[in-house]
mmCIF file of C-alpha atoms and ligand atoms in Angstrom:
data_model
loop_
_atom_site.group_PDB
_atom_site.id
_atom_site.type_symbol
_atom_site.label_atom_id
_atom_site.label_comp_id
_atom_site.label_asym_id
_atom_site.label_seq_id
_atom_site.Cartn_x
_atom_site.Cartn_y
_atom_site.Cartn_z
ATOM 1 C CA MET A 28 10.193 -37.364 35.607
ATOM 2 C CA LEU A 29 9.821 -41.128 36.073
ATOM 3 C CA ARG A 30 6.392 -42.525 35.812
ATOM 4 C CA LYS A 31 5.064 -45.703 36.822
ATOM 5 C CA ILE A 32 3.744 -48.095 34.252
ATOM 6 C CA LYS A 33 3.451 -51.524 36.145
ATOM 7 C CA ASN A 34 5.529 -52.880 39.549
ATOM 8 C CA ASN A 35 8.891 -52.286 38.925
ATOM 9 C CA VAL A 36 8.302 -50.695 35.462
ATOM 10 C CA ASP A 37 8.603 -47.628 34.945
ATOM 11 C CA TRP A 38 8.537 -44.770 32.078
ATOM 12 C CA VAL A 39 11.544 -42.578 31.638
ATOM 13 C CA GLY A 40 10.866 -40.828 28.259
ATOM 14 C CA LYS A 41 10.170 -37.581 26.980
ATOM 15 C CA ILE A 42 6.780 -35.620 26.045
ATOM 16 C CA ASP A 43 7.534 -33.086 23.405
ATOM 17 C CA TRP A 44 4.851 -30.780 23.149
ATOM 18 C CA GLU A 45 6.413 -28.571 20.681
ATOM 19 C CA LEU A 46 7.366 -30.810 17.955
ATOM 20 C CA LYS A 47 6.275 -29.762 14.717
ATOM 21 C CA GLU A 48 7.991 -32.199 12.456
ATOM 22 C CA PHE A 49 9.506 -35.529 12.078
ATOM 23 C CA HIS A 50 11.677 -37.240 9.779
ATOM 24 C CA GLY A 51 13.090 -34.242 8.750
ATOM 25 C CA ALA A 52 10.046 -32.432 7.652
ATOM 26 C CA ASP A 53 8.655 -34.970 5.755
ATOM 27 C CA TYR A 54 5.916 -36.065 8.690
ATOM 28 C CA SER A 55 3.632 -32.909 10.270
ATOM 29 C CA VAL A 56 3.436 -33.364 13.989
ATOM 30 C CA THR A 57 0.041 -31.320 14.881
ATOM 31 C CA LYS A 58 -0.398 -32.219 18.778
ATOM 32 C CA GLY A 59 3.141 -33.000 19.822
ATOM 33 C CA SER A 60 4.839 -36.376 20.432
ATOM 34 C CA SER A 61 6.520 -38.309 22.844
ATOM 35 C CA GLN A 62 9.790 -40.891 22.852
ATOM 36 C CA ASN A 63 9.035 -43.264 25.085
ATOM 37 C CA ALA A 64 11.428 -45.246 26.931
ATOM 38 C CA TYR A 65 11.245 -47.706 29.904
ATOM 39 C CA LEU A 66 13.296 -48.614 32.895
ATOM 40 C CA ILE A 67 12.703 -51.961 34.489
ATOM 41 C CA ARG A 68 14.278 -52.405 37.825
ATOM 42 C CA GLU A 69 14.014 -56.205 39.078
ATOM 43 C CA GLU A 70 17.071 -58.011 40.182
ATOM 44 C CA LYS A 71 18.580 -56.694 37.181
ATOM 45 C CA THR A 72 18.248 -53.234 35.558
ATOM 46 C CA ILE A 73 17.426 -52.734 32.095
ATOM 47 C CA LEU A 74 16.885 -49.701 30.137
ATOM 48 C CA VAL A 75 14.713 -50.372 27.110
ATOM 49 C CA ASP A 76 15.301 -47.655 24.480
ATOM 50 C CA THR A 77 16.321 -43.791 24.832
ATOM 51 C CA VAL A 78 15.239 -40.322 23.322
ATOM 52 C CA TRP A 79 16.051 -38.438 20.671
ATOM 53 C CA ALA A 80 19.406 -36.485 20.806
ATOM 54 C CA PRO A 81 18.153 -32.912 21.745
ATOM 55 C CA HIS A 82 16.511 -34.123 24.886
ATOM 56 C CA ALA A 83 19.771 -36.687 25.734
ATOM 57 C CA GLU A 84 20.784 -34.470 28.360
ATOM 58 C CA GLU A 85 17.664 -34.270 29.889
ATOM 59 C CA PHE A 86 17.027 -37.523 29.886
ATOM 60 C CA ILE A 87 20.441 -38.538 31.728
ATOM 61 C CA THR A 88 20.073 -35.831 34.180
ATOM 62 C CA ASN A 89 16.206 -37.662 34.934
ATOM 63 C CA LEU A 90 17.929 -40.943 35.015
ATOM 64 C CA LYS A 91 20.833 -40.200 37.201
ATOM 65 C CA LYS A 92 18.041 -38.637 39.666
ATOM 66 C CA GLU A 93 16.417 -42.186 40.061
ATOM 67 C CA ILE A 94 19.506 -44.767 39.459
ATOM 68 C CA ASP A 95 23.313 -44.608 39.236
ATOM 69 C CA LEU A 96 23.730 -45.411 35.813
ATOM 70 C CA LYS A 97 26.526 -48.060 36.752
ATOM 71 C CA ASP A 98 23.577 -50.038 38.043
ATOM 72 C CA ILE A 99 22.370 -50.394 34.622
ATOM 73 C CA ASP A 100 23.162 -54.079 33.539
ATOM 74 C CA ALA A 101 21.711 -53.939 30.041
ATOM 75 C CA ILE A 102 20.178 -51.394 27.367
ATOM 76 C CA ILE A 103 17.601 -52.991 25.001
ATOM 77 C CA ILE A 104 17.697 -50.856 21.773
ATOM 78 C CA ASN A 105 14.423 -51.924 19.902
ATOM 79 C CA HIS A 106 15.487 -49.740 16.801
ATOM 80 C CA GLY A 107 18.500 -47.502 15.630
ATOM 81 C CA GLU A 108 16.448 -44.734 14.490
ATOM 82 C CA ILE A 109 17.642 -41.489 16.181
ATOM 83 C CA ASP A 110 14.502 -40.626 18.139
ATOM 84 C CA HIS A 111 14.902 -43.690 20.025
ATOM 85 C CA SER A 112 18.695 -44.099 20.160
ATOM 86 C CA GLY A 113 19.818 -40.556 19.917
ATOM 87 C CA ALA A 114 20.912 -40.724 24.033
ATOM 88 C CA LEU A 115 23.395 -43.312 23.674
ATOM 89 C CA PRO A 116 26.559 -41.675 22.633
ATOM 90 C CA LEU A 117 26.154 -39.548 25.951
ATOM 91 C CA LEU A 118 24.971 -42.768 27.934
ATOM 92 C CA MET A 119 27.667 -44.930 26.702
ATOM 93 C CA GLU A 120 30.209 -42.323 27.668
ATOM 94 C CA GLU A 121 29.307 -42.890 31.409
ATOM 95 C CA ILE A 122 28.676 -46.874 31.145
ATOM 96 C CA PRO A 123 30.784 -47.783 28.139
ATOM 97 C CA GLU A 124 31.043 -51.556 28.981
ATOM 98 C CA THR A 125 27.241 -52.037 29.418
ATOM 99 C CA PRO A 126 25.772 -54.249 27.090
ATOM 100 C CA ILE A 127 23.327 -53.159 24.239
ATOM 101 C CA TYR A 128 20.892 -55.832 23.390
ATOM 102 C CA CYS A 129 19.378 -55.573 19.919
ATOM 103 C CA THR A 130 19.330 -56.964 16.280
ATOM 104 C CA ALA A 131 22.313 -57.731 13.889
ATOM 105 C CA ASN A 132 20.657 -55.103 11.895
ATOM 106 C CA ALA A 133 20.602 -52.578 14.631
ATOM 107 C CA VAL A 134 24.112 -52.934 15.139
ATOM 108 C CA LYS A 135 24.632 -51.677 11.424
ATOM 109 C CA SER A 136 22.345 -48.869 11.695
ATOM 110 C CA LEU A 137 23.929 -47.690 15.558
ATOM 111 C CA THR A 138 27.294 -48.277 14.238
ATOM 112 C CA GLY A 139 26.613 -46.256 11.111
ATOM 113 C CA HIS A 140 24.970 -43.069 12.825
ATOM 114 C CA TYR A 141 27.089 -43.200 16.116
ATOM 115 C CA HIS A 142 30.686 -44.729 14.692
ATOM 116 C CA HIS A 143 31.277 -46.745 17.875
ATOM 117 C CA PRO A 144 32.090 -50.310 16.625
ATOM 118 C CA GLU A 145 33.619 -50.735 19.808
ATOM 119 C CA TRP A 146 30.383 -50.840 21.958
ATOM 120 C CA ASN A 147 29.065 -54.002 23.825
ATOM 121 C CA TYR A 148 26.809 -55.265 21.565
ATOM 122 C CA GLN A 149 24.500 -58.521 22.218
ATOM 123 C CA VAL A 150 23.049 -59.443 18.780
ATOM 124 C CA VAL A 151 19.319 -61.104 19.620
ATOM 125 C CA LYS A 152 16.998 -62.675 17.449
ATOM 126 C CA THR A 153 13.147 -63.725 17.605
ATOM 127 C CA GLY A 154 12.944 -66.332 20.371
ATOM 128 C CA ASP A 155 16.053 -65.576 22.463
ATOM 129 C CA THR A 156 15.443 -64.402 26.234
ATOM 130 C CA LEU A 157 17.172 -62.120 28.675
ATOM 131 C CA ASP A 158 16.639 -62.793 32.879
ATOM 132 C CA VAL A 159 15.936 -59.780 34.545
ATOM 133 C CA GLY A 160 15.643 -61.705 37.996
ATOM 134 C CA ASN A 161 12.669 -62.561 40.049
ATOM 135 C CA GLY A 162 11.358 -65.099 37.417
ATOM 136 C CA LYS A 163 10.645 -62.670 34.924
ATOM 137 C CA GLN A 164 12.430 -62.526 31.343
ATOM 138 C CA LEU A 165 12.323 -60.145 28.244
ATOM 139 C CA ILE A 166 11.686 -62.249 25.177
ATOM 140 C CA PHE A 167 12.821 -60.393 21.945
ATOM 141 C CA VAL A 168 10.605 -60.810 18.630
ATOM 142 C CA GLU A 169 12.416 -59.019 15.403
ATOM 143 C CA MET A 170 9.849 -56.780 13.764
ATOM 144 C CA ARG A 171 11.998 -56.662 10.517
ATOM 145 C CA MET A 172 10.621 -53.879 8.443
ATOM 146 C CA LEU A 173 8.308 -52.541 10.882
ATOM 147 C CA HIS A 174 9.464 -50.255 9.952
ATOM 148 C CA TRP A 175 13.258 -50.582 9.364
ATOM 149 C CA PRO A 176 15.184 -53.695 8.910
ATOM 150 C CA ASP A 177 16.438 -53.368 12.477
ATOM 151 C CA SER A 178 13.030 -53.307 14.288
ATOM 152 C CA MET A 179 12.452 -55.313 17.247
ATOM 153 C CA ALA A 180 9.997 -55.650 20.147
ATOM 154 C CA CYS A 181 10.542 -57.185 23.610
ATOM 155 C CA TYR A 182 8.151 -58.871 26.018
ATOM 156 C CA LEU A 183 8.608 -58.810 29.710
ATOM 157 C CA THR A 184 6.834 -61.926 31.232
ATOM 158 C CA GLY A 185 5.076 -61.530 34.740
ATOM 159 C CA ASP A 186 3.958 -58.204 34.047
ATOM 160 C CA ASN A 187 2.857 -59.165 30.245
ATOM 161 C CA ILE A 188 4.391 -55.894 28.757
ATOM 162 C CA LEU A 189 5.073 -55.863 25.202
ATOM 163 C CA PHE A 190 7.638 -53.232 24.407
ATOM 164 C CA SER A 191 6.621 -52.565 20.734
ATOM 165 C CA ASN A 192 8.657 -49.508 19.750
ATOM 166 C CA ASP A 193 7.085 -47.751 16.748
ATOM 167 C CA ALA A 194 4.734 -50.100 16.022
ATOM 168 C CA PHE A 195 1.146 -49.319 17.341
ATOM 169 C CA GLY A 196 2.477 -45.960 18.497
ATOM 170 C CA GLN A 197 1.296 -42.166 17.176
ATOM 171 C CA HIS A 198 3.021 -38.997 17.301
ATOM 172 C CA PHE A 199 0.593 -37.504 20.101
ATOM 173 C CA ALA A 200 1.649 -35.931 23.538
ATOM 174 C CA VAL A 201 -0.431 -37.551 26.073
ATOM 175 C CA GLU A 202 0.723 -36.410 29.520
ATOM 176 C CA GLU A 203 -1.172 -38.924 31.258
ATOM 177 C CA LEU A 204 0.524 -41.577 28.942
ATOM 178 C CA PHE A 205 -2.322 -44.082 29.010
ATOM 179 C CA ASN A 206 -4.665 -44.856 26.265
ATOM 180 C CA ASP A 207 -7.871 -44.746 28.566
ATOM 181 C CA LYS A 208 -6.548 -41.064 29.755
ATOM 182 C CA ALA A 209 -6.454 -39.475 26.082
ATOM 183 C CA ASP A 210 -8.699 -37.688 23.628
ATOM 184 C CA ALA A 211 -10.099 -40.895 21.804
ATOM 185 C CA CYS A 212 -10.935 -38.970 18.866
ATOM 186 C CA ASP A 213 -7.323 -37.349 18.453
ATOM 187 C CA LEU A 214 -5.828 -40.810 19.514
ATOM 188 C CA TRP A 215 -7.517 -42.637 16.596
ATOM 189 C CA LYS A 216 -6.407 -39.847 14.251
ATOM 190 C CA GLN A 217 -3.010 -39.647 15.144
ATOM 191 C CA ALA A 218 -3.034 -43.668 15.168
ATOM 192 C CA MET A 219 -4.206 -43.671 11.701
ATOM 193 C CA LYS A 220 -1.980 -40.817 10.437
ATOM 194 C CA TYR A 221 0.745 -42.830 11.560
ATOM 195 C CA TYR A 222 -0.307 -46.037 10.432
ATOM 196 C CA ALA A 223 -0.845 -44.364 6.568
ATOM 197 C CA ASN A 224 2.215 -42.416 6.444
ATOM 198 C CA ILE A 225 4.633 -44.734 8.038
ATOM 199 C CA LEU A 226 3.691 -48.402 8.182
ATOM 200 C CA ASN A 227 1.333 -48.778 4.939
ATOM 201 C CA PRO A 228 4.246 -49.850 2.778
ATOM 202 C CA PHE A 229 4.676 -52.833 5.078
ATOM 203 C CA SER A 230 1.186 -53.881 5.388
ATOM 204 C CA PRO A 231 1.649 -57.329 3.849
ATOM 205 C CA LEU A 232 4.321 -58.004 6.712
ATOM 206 C CA VAL A 233 2.133 -56.247 9.615
ATOM 207 C CA LYS A 234 -0.506 -59.051 9.030
ATOM 208 C CA LYS A 235 2.171 -61.751 8.839
ATOM 209 C CA LYS A 236 3.815 -60.524 12.028
ATOM 210 C CA ILE A 237 0.584 -60.060 13.892
ATOM 211 C CA ASP A 238 -0.108 -63.697 13.152
ATOM 212 C CA GLU A 239 3.340 -64.768 14.430
ATOM 213 C CA VAL A 240 2.843 -62.847 17.886
ATOM 214 C CA VAL A 241 -0.333 -63.992 18.376
ATOM 215 C CA SER A 242 0.820 -67.473 17.777
ATOM 216 C CA LEU A 243 3.166 -67.104 20.653
ATOM 217 C CA ASN A 244 0.369 -67.121 22.992
ATOM 218 C CA LEU A 245 1.943 -64.589 25.177
ATOM 219 C CA PRO A 246 -1.094 -62.863 27.150
ATOM 220 C CA ILE A 247 -0.775 -59.221 26.721
ATOM 221 C CA ASP A 248 -1.670 -56.682 29.435
ATOM 222 C CA ILE A 249 0.202 -53.461 28.344
ATOM 223 C CA ILE A 250 1.317 -52.567 24.909
ATOM 224 C CA ALA A 251 4.181 -50.019 25.836
ATOM 225 C CA THR A 252 5.043 -48.135 22.474
ATOM 226 C CA SER A 253 7.676 -45.388 22.064
ATOM 227 C CA HIS A 254 5.532 -42.800 20.470
ATOM 228 C CA GLY A 255 2.314 -41.490 21.933
ATOM 229 C CA VAL A 256 0.131 -43.688 24.423
ATOM 230 C CA ILE A 257 0.627 -46.657 26.426
ATOM 231 C CA TRP A 258 -1.912 -48.950 25.540
ATOM 232 C CA ARG A 259 -3.232 -50.721 28.958
ATOM 233 C CA ASP A 260 -7.009 -50.272 28.360
ATOM 234 C CA ASN A 261 -7.902 -53.443 25.959
ATOM 235 C CA PRO A 262 -4.679 -52.987 24.375
ATOM 236 C CA LEU A 263 -5.533 -55.775 21.587
ATOM 237 C CA GLN A 264 -7.918 -52.842 20.360
ATOM 238 C CA ILE A 265 -4.753 -51.282 18.561
ATOM 239 C CA VAL A 266 -3.539 -54.953 17.065
ATOM 240 C CA GLN A 267 -7.092 -55.421 15.591
ATOM 241 C CA LYS A 268 -7.051 -52.060 14.356
ATOM 242 C CA TYR A 269 -3.411 -52.827 12.686
ATOM 243 C CA ALA A 270 -4.734 -56.244 11.287
ATOM 244 C CA GLU A 271 -7.825 -54.268 9.678
ATOM 245 C CA TRP A 272 -6.005 -51.476 8.106
ATOM 246 C CA ALA A 273 -3.269 -54.012 6.769
ATOM 247 C CA GLN A 274 -5.731 -55.535 4.360
ATOM 248 C CA ASP A 275 -5.894 -52.977 1.811
ATOM 249 C CA TYR A 276 -8.055 -50.631 3.825
ATOM 250 C CA GLN A 277 -10.687 -48.378 2.553
ATOM 251 C CA GLU A 278 -14.052 -46.979 3.670
ATOM 252 C CA ASP A 279 -17.085 -45.693 1.552
ATOM 253 C CA GLN A 280 -15.097 -42.511 0.735
ATOM 254 C CA VAL A 281 -13.959 -41.034 -2.472
ATOM 255 C CA THR A 282 -11.307 -38.331 -2.406
ATOM 256 C CA VAL A 283 -10.536 -35.527 -4.979
ATOM 257 C CA LEU A 284 -6.882 -33.998 -5.110
ATOM 258 C CA TYR A 285 -6.319 -31.233 -7.560
ATOM 259 C CA ASP A 286 -4.118 -27.989 -7.753
ATOM 260 C CA SER A 287 -5.353 -25.186 -10.265
ATOM 261 C CA MET A 288 -3.567 -22.119 -12.015
ATOM 262 C CA TRP A 289 -6.536 -20.043 -12.701
ATOM 263 C CA ASN A 290 -9.348 -22.522 -11.679
ATOM 264 C CA SER A 291 -10.307 -24.431 -14.751
ATOM 265 C CA THR A 292 -9.121 -27.728 -12.873
ATOM 266 C CA GLN A 293 -10.639 -26.463 -9.538
ATOM 267 C CA MET A 294 -14.206 -26.337 -11.535
ATOM 268 C CA MET A 295 -13.584 -29.946 -12.476
ATOM 269 C CA ALA A 296 -12.651 -31.301 -9.143
ATOM 270 C CA ASN A 297 -16.170 -29.449 -7.694
ATOM 271 C CA GLU A 298 -18.042 -31.138 -10.427
ATOM 272 C CA ILE A 299 -16.554 -34.640 -9.752
ATOM 273 C CA ALA A 300 -17.342 -34.447 -6.167
ATOM 274 C CA ALA A 301 -20.679 -33.231 -7.045
ATOM 275 C CA GLN A 302 -21.607 -35.869 -9.276
ATOM 276 C CA ILE A 303 -20.254 -38.601 -6.898
ATOM 277 C CA GLY A 304 -22.404 -36.912 -4.255
ATOM 278 C CA ARG A 305 -25.408 -37.056 -6.377
ATOM 279 C CA LEU A 306 -25.010 -40.644 -7.716
ATOM 280 C CA SER A 307 -23.935 -42.216 -4.202
ATOM 281 C CA PRO A 308 -25.238 -39.946 -1.304
ATOM 282 C CA ASP A 309 -23.774 -42.435 1.336
ATOM 283 C CA THR A 310 -20.548 -42.204 -0.052
ATOM 284 C CA ARG A 311 -18.581 -39.664 1.776
ATOM 285 C CA VAL A 312 -16.833 -37.040 -0.611
ATOM 286 C CA LYS A 313 -13.762 -34.999 0.169
ATOM 287 C CA VAL A 314 -12.195 -32.094 -1.850
ATOM 288 C CA PHE A 315 -8.383 -30.964 -1.012
ATOM 289 C CA ASN A 316 -6.442 -28.214 -3.153
ATOM 290 C CA ILE A 317 -2.967 -30.459 -2.937
ATOM 291 C CA ALA A 318 -1.002 -26.957 -2.600
ATOM 292 C CA LYS A 319 -3.293 -25.788 0.272
ATOM 293 C CA THR A 320 -3.161 -28.941 2.482
ATOM 294 C CA ASP A 321 -0.916 -30.941 4.784
ATOM 295 C CA LYS A 322 0.625 -33.794 2.462
ATOM 296 C CA ASN A 323 0.422 -36.212 5.656
ATOM 297 C CA ASP A 324 -3.374 -35.121 6.077
ATOM 298 C CA LEU A 325 -3.846 -35.936 2.271
ATOM 299 C CA MET A 326 -2.347 -39.542 2.410
ATOM 300 C CA THR A 327 -4.485 -40.332 5.509
ATOM 301 C CA GLU A 328 -7.317 -39.393 3.271
ATOM 302 C CA VAL A 329 -6.042 -41.379 0.453
ATOM 303 C CA PHE A 330 -5.570 -44.406 3.030
ATOM 304 C CA ARG A 331 -9.391 -44.061 3.935
ATOM 305 C CA SER A 332 -10.394 -43.751 0.440
ATOM 306 C CA LYS A 333 -11.663 -46.582 -1.981
ATOM 307 C CA ALA A 334 -11.177 -44.140 -4.807
ATOM 308 C CA ILE A 335 -9.303 -40.852 -5.816
ATOM 309 C CA ALA A 336 -9.409 -38.554 -8.787
ATOM 310 C CA VAL A 337 -6.617 -36.446 -9.144
ATOM 311 C CA GLY A 338 -6.389 -33.040 -11.122
ATOM 312 C CA SER A 339 -3.512 -30.770 -12.712
ATOM 313 C CA PRO A 340 -3.381 -28.351 -15.201
ATOM 314 C CA THR A 341 -0.822 -28.862 -17.749
ATOM 315 C CA VAL A 342 2.158 -26.729 -17.318
ATOM 316 C CA GLY A 343 5.787 -27.350 -18.860
ATOM 317 C CA ASN A 344 4.471 -30.073 -21.001
ATOM 318 C CA SER A 345 3.917 -31.747 -17.627
ATOM 319 C CA ILE A 346 1.772 -31.562 -14.228
ATOM 320 C CA LEU A 347 2.227 -29.068 -11.534
ATOM 321 C CA SER A 348 4.924 -29.866 -9.053
ATOM 322 C CA SER A 349 2.505 -29.704 -6.130
ATOM 323 C CA VAL A 350 0.660 -32.496 -8.066
ATOM 324 C CA ALA A 351 3.936 -34.407 -8.755
ATOM 325 C CA GLY A 352 5.321 -34.220 -4.956
ATOM 326 C CA VAL A 353 2.398 -35.760 -3.431
ATOM 327 C CA LEU A 354 1.983 -38.408 -6.016
ATOM 328 C CA HIS A 355 5.517 -39.338 -5.485
ATOM 329 C CA PHE A 356 4.585 -39.824 -2.063
ATOM 330 C CA ALA A 357 1.268 -41.665 -2.590
ATOM 331 C CA SER A 358 3.793 -44.044 -4.761
ATOM 332 C CA GLU A 359 6.024 -44.699 -1.670
ATOM 333 C CA LEU A 360 3.203 -45.553 0.359
ATOM 334 C CA LYS A 361 2.174 -48.578 -1.899
ATOM 335 C CA PHE A 362 -1.564 -48.005 -1.755
ATOM 336 C CA LYS A 363 -3.486 -50.982 -3.181
ATOM 337 C CA GLY A 364 -7.191 -51.857 -4.261
ATOM 338 C CA LYS A 365 -7.833 -48.293 -4.945
ATOM 339 C CA LYS A 366 -9.453 -46.560 -8.089
ATOM 340 C CA ALA A 367 -8.234 -43.351 -9.654
ATOM 341 C CA ALA A 368 -9.360 -40.973 -11.961
ATOM 342 C CA VAL A 369 -7.458 -38.543 -13.760
ATOM 343 C CA PHE A 370 -8.490 -34.890 -15.189
ATOM 344 C CA GLY A 371 -7.011 -31.004 -15.850
ATOM 345 C CA SER A 372 -7.336 -28.026 -18.090
ATOM 346 C CA TYR A 373 -4.676 -26.899 -20.642
ATOM 347 C CA GLY A 374 -4.132 -24.280 -23.000
ATOM 348 C CA TRP A 375 -1.397 -25.406 -25.605
ATOM 349 C CA SER A 376 -0.038 -29.056 -25.441
ATOM 350 C CA GLY A 377 -2.132 -30.737 -22.756
ATOM 351 C CA GLU A 378 0.393 -33.711 -21.713
ATOM 352 C CA GLY A 379 -0.873 -33.306 -17.862
ATOM 353 C CA ASN A 380 -3.625 -36.182 -18.174
ATOM 354 C CA LYS A 381 -1.303 -38.620 -19.658
ATOM 355 C CA GLU A 382 1.312 -38.040 -17.253
ATOM 356 C CA LEU A 383 -1.044 -38.000 -14.306
ATOM 357 C CA ARG A 384 -1.994 -41.620 -15.617
ATOM 358 C CA GLU A 385 1.116 -42.796 -16.031
ATOM 359 C CA ILE A 386 2.146 -42.129 -12.378
ATOM 360 C CA LEU A 387 -0.931 -43.318 -10.649
ATOM 361 C CA THR A 388 -0.939 -46.210 -12.857
ATOM 362 C CA LYS A 389 3.020 -46.913 -11.769
ATOM 363 C CA ALA A 390 1.909 -46.118 -8.063
ATOM 364 C CA GLY A 391 -0.323 -49.066 -7.918
ATOM 365 C CA PHE A 392 -3.604 -47.280 -8.489
ATOM 366 C CA ASP A 393 -6.447 -48.661 -10.884
ATOM 367 C CA VAL A 394 -6.906 -45.929 -13.126
ATOM 368 C CA VAL A 395 -10.313 -46.013 -15.020
ATOM 369 C CA ALA A 396 -10.653 -44.767 -18.537
ATOM 370 C CA PRO A 397 -13.099 -41.548 -18.472
ATOM 371 C CA GLU A 398 -11.204 -38.799 -17.794
ATOM 372 C CA MET A 399 -11.767 -34.849 -18.006
ATOM 373 C CA ARG A 400 -9.241 -33.024 -20.660
ATOM 374 C CA ILE A 401 -10.641 -29.693 -21.213
ATOM 375 C CA ASN A 402 -8.968 -26.885 -23.114
ATOM 376 C CA TRP A 403 -8.950 -23.335 -21.592
ATOM 377 C CA LYS A 404 -11.973 -22.603 -19.229
ATOM 378 C CA PRO A 405 -14.672 -25.349 -19.158
ATOM 379 C CA LYS A 406 -18.336 -24.322 -19.995
ATOM 380 C CA ALA A 407 -21.085 -25.911 -18.683
ATOM 381 C CA GLU A 408 -21.258 -28.351 -21.266
ATOM 382 C CA ASP A 409 -17.782 -29.325 -20.790
ATOM 383 C CA LEU A 410 -18.325 -30.609 -17.594
ATOM 384 C CA THR A 411 -20.426 -33.402 -18.203
ATOM 385 C CA GLY A 412 -17.765 -35.830 -18.353
ATOM 386 C CA ALA A 413 -17.555 -35.710 -14.506
ATOM 387 C CA GLU A 414 -20.360 -37.947 -14.619
ATOM 388 C CA ASP A 415 -18.713 -40.592 -16.534
ATOM 389 C CA ILE A 416 -15.712 -40.237 -13.814
ATOM 390 C CA ALA A 417 -17.870 -40.518 -11.096
ATOM 391 C CA LYS A 418 -19.669 -43.609 -12.412
ATOM 392 C CA ALA A 419 -16.362 -45.501 -12.800
ATOM 393 C CA LEU A 420 -15.109 -44.578 -9.544
ATOM 394 C CA LEU A 421 -18.214 -45.784 -7.691
ATOM 395 C CA ALA A 422 -18.570 -48.926 -9.838
ATOM 396 C CA GLN A 423 -17.977 -52.231 -7.916
HETATM 397 FE FE1 FEO B 518 10.668 -43.753 16.021
HETATM 398 FE FE2 FEO B 518 11.389 -45.439 13.218
HETATM 399 O O1 FEO B 518 11.402 -43.953 14.893
#
């Protein structure tokens, strides 16, 4: 169904209330999501992005209710990932000559996915424009590595709409589309989760790109993302938030992450949390069993933290696979400026702490010296090391 965004710009995307995972099963979706595509109808008719392949038929059926597909003068593909380009093959069967405006890298990703090198690609780069008629233009801005090498945004003059694609988005279904209509608590939670789990590795580029876009001095009335809300109420609030999140973001929070076989490592986790709470009552302390918590939520908590403590018992001369998996994910997200401590119980060989220390150091954490490494089940006097860990994590 078509929804008006502003003047001759309409939303033609898909709200998916049932989506539960994204990027395979790498990203949990708890509040639905959307793939936002847009139709600009000035003297020229321009389609900005499409939807994910499972919704392609529905997308094209809905488009046909509004326009003759042959009236589409150009398709803008801001990013080749399947959730935005998935309806292209079906669309191009109907209008095979239609020019597709995209970056040089998007030609590679689209050809790689769909194997149609003959499509009428029109490669654009930052500053290139496309006249849409009635005195309006689309200006293209490459968004390299935000979050793929092929990513791009475009800006519609006159209406002052930035079509930002993945940037500033959230996996969040909002029937009313706009940020001022969304549940603000859910919106900011989902926006942070999206940034922490998808964009954080590219934070140095986010800051540079925001500076570059600001220097273009383009008035922005609307940021039309490709997932979640369209920002029309103070749209720059999400840009300001990204600028904040991109600078090694942290709050006064310490997060304790562990998995445990027979509760010994769990006892250490709880004691470390208690000592942090005792020494610094204003600090928010959170404790998570890694094996029982959504990994994307864990990464969001790490993103918010100034320090973490990670515990695993020694098993198989190493650490539990649940802990190893989550730390591998954390290393991909390239967190910076955060302290970490390690702890764990062991029965026989006890290599777990060493392994945790190595993995966390390689992942970019500043691993503090104090640790808890306890043979079998801790007695009360064994847990005194938690205070040293707490002090080291809280030290400025
Ligand atoms: Fe929403 Fe990078 O795809």
